[in-house]
Amino acid sequence: DMPNDASPNGPGGTPTRNNWSIVMDVKFPILGTYTGLWETGAIGGNDGDYFIDPAGGVGIDSQYGGFVPADAWTRLAVTVDTVTNPNQYTITGYVDGSYVATAVTGVAPGGREAVQSFLHLFADNDGETNAGLVNSVAYYGSALNDGDVSALGGPSAAGVPTSANQAGLWNFSNNLNNSILGKAAMAAIGGWSPTYVNDTIGGSPAT
């Protein structure tokens, strides 16, 4: 579970965050089925809220685009906002710094795409998940723009760079600790525990 250390914004009450972004360096050895990237509600209680689809696109609600290759490190960035289309969520996906997809959900602020106390990473209610590797995850309490994401580029062995607007940064150096002083660690739940493995990104050891 990824803790939400961003201050609340918009409807839904504390600790609801309606405008936010996530960036992750991931590698899925096998794709070709729906792969949930996160679930905002009770874990396993409802459908995942953003996916890689069987064709490798990213999105939700039949609004997919781009391509995530199997068995290759990829930097996925997703922004969520209630400003682009007022009174509903706009979810924008990027692969290796390039824009690939927009999904407009029709869900009012405070609803399905809001982050509450935790964001359940790689979770889904009916098993639409795939095993994978994660090198780095960064969480932002605002919607990054195209320029912000473009500047982050592709995956890096050092992980997502630190920036002042991050509400959390996890580089998984054999632990789930937050790289930002005073911010909470991730938590393994449901009897699951992480396995730390050695891999390389661009010829350098991953974090």
mmCIF file of C-alpha atoms in Angstrom:
data_model
loop_
_atom_site.group_PDB
_atom_site.id
_atom_site.type_symbol
_atom_site.label_atom_id
_atom_site.label_comp_id
_atom_site.label_asym_id
_atom_site.label_seq_id
_atom_site.Cartn_x
_atom_site.Cartn_y
_atom_site.Cartn_z
ATOM 1 C CA ASP A 1 0.000 0.000 0.000
ATOM 2 C CA MET A 2 1.193 3.506 -0.848
ATOM 3 C CA PRO A 3 0.350 6.021 1.910
ATOM 4 C CA ASN A 4 -1.241 9.323 0.930
ATOM 5 C CA ASP A 5 0.895 12.028 2.519
ATOM 6 C CA ALA A 6 -0.478 14.800 0.298
ATOM 7 C CA SER A 7 -2.836 17.309 1.900
ATOM 8 C CA PRO A 8 -6.508 16.956 0.877
ATOM 9 C CA ASN A 9 -7.937 18.977 -2.015
ATOM 10 C CA GLY A 10 -11.457 19.196 -3.362
ATOM 11 C CA PRO A 11 -14.579 17.318 -2.293
ATOM 12 C CA GLY A 12 -14.556 14.051 -0.426
ATOM 13 C CA GLY A 13 -13.254 15.164 2.957
ATOM 14 C CA THR A 14 -9.937 14.405 4.616
ATOM 15 C CA PRO A 15 -7.697 12.793 3.388
ATOM 16 C CA THR A 16 -9.150 12.884 -0.167
ATOM 17 C CA ARG A 17 -6.743 13.970 -2.907
ATOM 18 C CA ASN A 18 -8.525 14.614 -6.217
ATOM 19 C CA ASN A 19 -5.637 16.107 -8.204
ATOM 20 C CA TRP A 20 -2.496 14.000 -8.133
ATOM 21 C CA SER A 21 0.149 12.175 -10.170
ATOM 22 C CA ILE A 22 2.161 8.985 -9.947
ATOM 23 C CA VAL A 23 5.361 7.990 -11.748
ATOM 24 C CA MET A 24 6.739 4.465 -11.597
ATOM 25 C CA ASP A 25 9.577 2.500 -13.159
ATOM 26 C CA VAL A 26 8.200 -0.982 -13.770
ATOM 27 C CA LYS A 27 8.934 -4.169 -15.673
ATOM 28 C CA PHE A 28 6.334 -6.868 -16.312
ATOM 29 C CA PRO A 29 7.905 -10.056 -17.711
ATOM 30 C CA ILE A 30 4.535 -11.208 -19.066
ATOM 31 C CA LEU A 31 1.687 -9.014 -20.314
ATOM 32 C CA GLY A 32 -1.175 -9.772 -22.725
ATOM 33 C CA THR A 33 -3.958 -9.671 -20.127
ATOM 34 C CA TYR A 34 -5.352 -6.765 -18.121
ATOM 35 C CA THR A 35 -2.807 -5.628 -15.559
ATOM 36 C CA GLY A 36 -4.100 -3.425 -12.746
ATOM 37 C CA LEU A 37 -1.783 -0.614 -11.698
ATOM 38 C CA TRP A 38 -3.794 0.523 -8.684
ATOM 39 C CA GLU A 39 -7.073 0.389 -6.834
ATOM 40 C CA THR A 40 -8.392 3.379 -4.861
ATOM 41 C CA GLY A 41 -11.191 1.691 -2.894
ATOM 42 C CA ALA A 42 -11.011 -1.093 -0.343
ATOM 43 C CA ILE A 43 -8.399 -3.549 -1.579
ATOM 44 C CA GLY A 44 -10.069 -6.283 -3.586
ATOM 45 C CA GLY A 45 -13.408 -4.594 -3.018
ATOM 46 C CA ASN A 46 -13.943 -3.233 -6.530
ATOM 47 C CA ASP A 47 -12.374 -3.093 -9.962
ATOM 48 C CA GLY A 48 -8.921 -1.629 -10.426
ATOM 49 C CA ASP A 49 -8.800 2.037 -11.400
ATOM 50 C CA TYR A 50 -6.079 2.119 -14.063
ATOM 51 C CA PHE A 51 -4.730 -0.692 -16.245
ATOM 52 C CA ILE A 52 -2.406 -1.898 -18.939
ATOM 53 C CA ASP A 53 -4.763 -3.588 -21.405
ATOM 54 C CA PRO A 54 -4.074 -6.819 -23.353
ATOM 55 C CA ALA A 55 -2.696 -4.793 -26.290
ATOM 56 C CA GLY A 56 -0.223 -2.959 -24.037
ATOM 57 C CA GLY A 57 -2.105 0.347 -23.860
ATOM 58 C CA VAL A 58 -2.686 2.277 -20.646
ATOM 59 C CA GLY A 59 -6.032 3.687 -19.527
ATOM 60 C CA ILE A 60 -9.454 2.922 -18.088
ATOM 61 C CA ASP A 61 -13.069 2.567 -19.279
ATOM 62 C CA SER A 62 -12.183 1.560 -22.879
ATOM 63 C CA GLN A 63 -10.021 4.689 -23.244
ATOM 64 C CA TYR A 64 -6.542 3.260 -23.810
ATOM 65 C CA GLY A 65 -3.465 4.316 -25.728
ATOM 66 C CA GLY A 66 0.263 3.859 -26.106
ATOM 67 C CA PHE A 67 2.246 0.677 -25.673
ATOM 68 C CA VAL A 68 4.006 -0.876 -22.700
ATOM 69 C CA PRO A 69 6.349 -3.666 -23.833
ATOM 70 C CA ALA A 70 6.624 -6.883 -21.872
ATOM 71 C CA ASP A 71 9.893 -7.682 -20.120
ATOM 72 C CA ALA A 72 11.321 -4.174 -20.507
ATOM 73 C CA TRP A 73 11.794 -1.414 -17.970
ATOM 74 C CA THR A 74 9.298 1.367 -18.613
ATOM 75 C CA ARG A 75 8.569 4.654 -16.863
ATOM 76 C CA LEU A 76 4.812 5.069 -16.542
ATOM 77 C CA ALA A 77 3.417 8.441 -15.493
ATOM 78 C CA VAL A 78 -0.256 9.134 -14.857
ATOM 79 C CA THR A 79 -1.872 12.434 -13.894
ATOM 80 C CA VAL A 80 -5.353 12.807 -12.420
ATOM 81 C CA ASP A 81 -7.171 16.139 -12.348
ATOM 82 C CA THR A 82 -10.606 17.716 -11.994
ATOM 83 C CA VAL A 83 -9.675 20.986 -13.721
ATOM 84 C CA THR A 84 -9.284 20.027 -17.402
ATOM 85 C CA ASN A 85 -12.887 18.824 -17.465
ATOM 86 C CA PRO A 86 -14.587 20.439 -14.454
ATOM 87 C CA ASN A 87 -16.696 18.218 -12.221
ATOM 88 C CA GLN A 88 -15.169 14.972 -13.495
ATOM 89 C CA TYR A 89 -11.789 13.270 -13.627
ATOM 90 C CA THR A 90 -9.370 13.515 -16.536
ATOM 91 C CA ILE A 91 -6.665 10.849 -16.379
ATOM 92 C CA THR A 92 -3.654 11.309 -18.628
ATOM 93 C CA GLY A 93 -1.133 8.549 -19.311
ATOM 94 C CA TYR A 94 2.493 8.775 -20.428
ATOM 95 C CA VAL A 95 5.061 6.156 -21.401
ATOM 96 C CA ASP A 96 8.747 7.070 -21.058
ATOM 97 C CA GLY A 97 7.924 10.774 -20.936
ATOM 98 C CA SER A 98 5.620 10.821 -23.979
ATOM 99 C CA TYR A 99 1.872 11.452 -23.834
ATOM 100 C CA VAL A 100 -0.138 8.394 -24.955
ATOM 101 C CA ALA A 101 -3.714 8.461 -23.607
ATOM 102 C CA THR A 102 -6.497 10.499 -22.017
ATOM 103 C CA ALA A 103 -9.498 9.027 -20.217
ATOM 104 C CA VAL A 104 -12.432 11.171 -19.088
ATOM 105 C CA THR A 105 -14.359 9.155 -16.535
ATOM 106 C CA GLY A 106 -17.575 11.078 -15.892
ATOM 107 C CA VAL A 107 -17.026 10.490 -12.159
ATOM 108 C CA ALA A 108 -17.543 13.517 -9.905
ATOM 109 C CA PRO A 109 -14.686 14.762 -7.678
ATOM 110 C CA GLY A 110 -14.441 12.846 -4.447
ATOM 111 C CA GLY A 111 -15.270 9.642 -6.305
ATOM 112 C CA ARG A 112 -13.489 6.656 -7.761
ATOM 113 C CA GLU A 113 -10.200 8.234 -8.842
ATOM 114 C CA ALA A 114 -9.542 10.115 -5.595
ATOM 115 C CA VAL A 115 -6.756 8.868 -3.331
ATOM 116 C CA GLN A 116 -7.865 8.263 0.242
ATOM 117 C CA SER A 117 -5.533 7.169 3.062
ATOM 118 C CA PHE A 118 -3.786 4.642 0.813
ATOM 119 C CA LEU A 119 -3.405 3.816 -2.864
ATOM 120 C CA HIS A 120 -3.382 0.036 -3.357
ATOM 121 C CA LEU A 121 -0.727 -0.518 -6.009
ATOM 122 C CA PHE A 122 -1.044 -3.391 -8.511
ATOM 123 C CA ALA A 123 -4.396 -4.475 -7.032
ATOM 124 C CA ASP A 124 -7.715 -5.545 -8.545
ATOM 125 C CA ASN A 125 -10.831 -7.282 -7.254
ATOM 126 C CA ASP A 126 -10.843 -10.246 -9.634
ATOM 127 C CA GLY A 127 -7.209 -11.022 -10.323
ATOM 128 C CA GLU A 128 -6.511 -8.742 -13.300
ATOM 129 C CA THR A 129 -2.885 -8.386 -12.253
ATOM 130 C CA ASN A 130 0.517 -9.640 -13.377
ATOM 131 C CA ALA A 131 3.750 -10.214 -11.486
ATOM 132 C CA GLY A 132 6.364 -7.567 -12.104
ATOM 133 C CA LEU A 133 9.360 -5.632 -10.867
ATOM 134 C CA VAL A 134 9.226 -2.099 -9.446
ATOM 135 C CA ASN A 135 12.332 0.039 -9.169
ATOM 136 C CA SER A 136 10.877 3.375 -8.086
ATOM 137 C CA VAL A 137 7.534 5.061 -7.354
ATOM 138 C CA ALA A 138 6.957 8.802 -6.944
ATOM 139 C CA TYR A 139 3.678 10.352 -5.779
ATOM 140 C CA TYR A 140 2.774 14.001 -6.316
ATOM 141 C CA GLY A 141 -0.046 15.996 -4.742
ATOM 142 C CA SER A 142 -0.774 17.796 -8.005
ATOM 143 C CA ALA A 143 -1.338 16.996 -11.667
ATOM 144 C CA LEU A 144 1.976 17.241 -13.528
ATOM 145 C CA ASN A 145 1.869 18.865 -16.964
ATOM 146 C CA ASP A 146 3.268 17.535 -20.246
ATOM 147 C CA GLY A 147 6.543 19.385 -19.745
ATOM 148 C CA ASP A 148 7.016 18.032 -16.245
ATOM 149 C CA VAL A 149 6.541 14.447 -17.421
ATOM 150 C CA SER A 150 8.634 14.898 -20.553
ATOM 151 C CA ALA A 151 11.530 16.115 -18.397
ATOM 152 C CA LEU A 152 11.388 12.881 -16.389
ATOM 153 C CA GLY A 153 11.966 10.819 -19.541
ATOM 154 C CA GLY A 154 12.409 7.069 -19.377
ATOM 155 C CA PRO A 155 13.352 4.625 -16.606
ATOM 156 C CA SER A 156 16.545 5.120 -14.657
ATOM 157 C CA ALA A 157 18.557 2.806 -12.439
ATOM 158 C CA ALA A 158 18.679 5.634 -9.893
ATOM 159 C CA GLY A 159 14.882 5.877 -9.842
ATOM 160 C CA VAL A 160 12.581 8.855 -10.288
ATOM 161 C CA PRO A 161 14.455 12.086 -9.441
ATOM 162 C CA THR A 162 13.619 13.854 -6.198
ATOM 163 C CA SER A 163 11.613 17.080 -6.518
ATOM 164 C CA ALA A 164 10.040 19.541 -4.102
ATOM 165 C CA ASN A 165 6.465 18.767 -5.201
ATOM 166 C CA GLN A 166 6.634 15.055 -4.314
ATOM 167 C CA ALA A 167 4.474 13.746 -1.485
ATOM 168 C CA GLY A 168 6.324 10.438 -1.519
ATOM 169 C CA LEU A 169 9.272 8.700 -3.193
ATOM 170 C CA TRP A 170 10.118 5.027 -2.776
ATOM 171 C CA ASN A 171 13.242 3.478 -4.323
ATOM 172 C CA PHE A 172 13.017 0.029 -2.691
ATOM 173 C CA SER A 173 16.641 -0.393 -1.645
ATOM 174 C CA ASN A 174 15.795 -3.686 0.049
ATOM 175 C CA ASN A 175 13.045 -1.981 2.050
ATOM 176 C CA LEU A 176 9.738 -0.100 1.676
ATOM 177 C CA ASN A 177 10.986 3.136 3.252
ATOM 178 C CA ASN A 178 10.151 6.563 1.900
ATOM 179 C CA SER A 179 13.148 8.450 0.496
ATOM 180 C CA ILE A 180 11.648 11.752 1.700
ATOM 181 C CA LEU A 181 12.457 12.493 5.327
ATOM 182 C CA GLY A 182 9.412 12.321 7.570
ATOM 183 C CA LYS A 183 7.162 10.632 4.985
ATOM 184 C CA ALA A 184 5.631 7.221 5.557
ATOM 185 C CA ALA A 185 6.915 3.898 4.263
ATOM 186 C CA MET A 186 4.813 1.660 2.057
ATOM 187 C CA ALA A 187 3.182 -1.342 3.701
ATOM 188 C CA ALA A 188 2.873 -4.946 2.545
ATOM 189 C CA ILE A 189 -0.641 -6.218 3.311
ATOM 190 C CA GLY A 190 -2.771 -9.323 2.887
ATOM 191 C CA GLY A 191 -0.008 -11.729 3.812
ATOM 192 C CA TRP A 192 2.132 -10.573 0.897
ATOM 193 C CA SER A 193 5.771 -9.639 1.305
ATOM 194 C CA PRO A 194 8.117 -8.213 -1.335
ATOM 195 C CA THR A 195 11.013 -10.106 -2.863
ATOM 196 C CA TYR A 196 14.069 -8.000 -3.652
ATOM 197 C CA VAL A 197 15.977 -9.043 -6.770
ATOM 198 C CA ASN A 198 18.958 -7.765 -8.720
ATOM 199 C CA ASP A 199 18.337 -6.262 -12.143
ATOM 200 C CA THR A 200 19.814 -3.555 -14.332
ATOM 201 C CA ILE A 201 18.383 -0.527 -16.137
ATOM 202 C CA GLY A 202 20.487 0.907 -18.926
ATOM 203 C CA GLY A 203 23.393 -1.255 -17.839
ATOM 204 C CA SER A 204 23.416 0.020 -14.236
ATOM 205 C CA PRO A 205 22.154 -1.801 -11.137
ATOM 206 C CA ALA A 206 18.582 -0.811 -10.264
ATOM 207 C CA THR A 207 17.989 0.804 -6.891
#
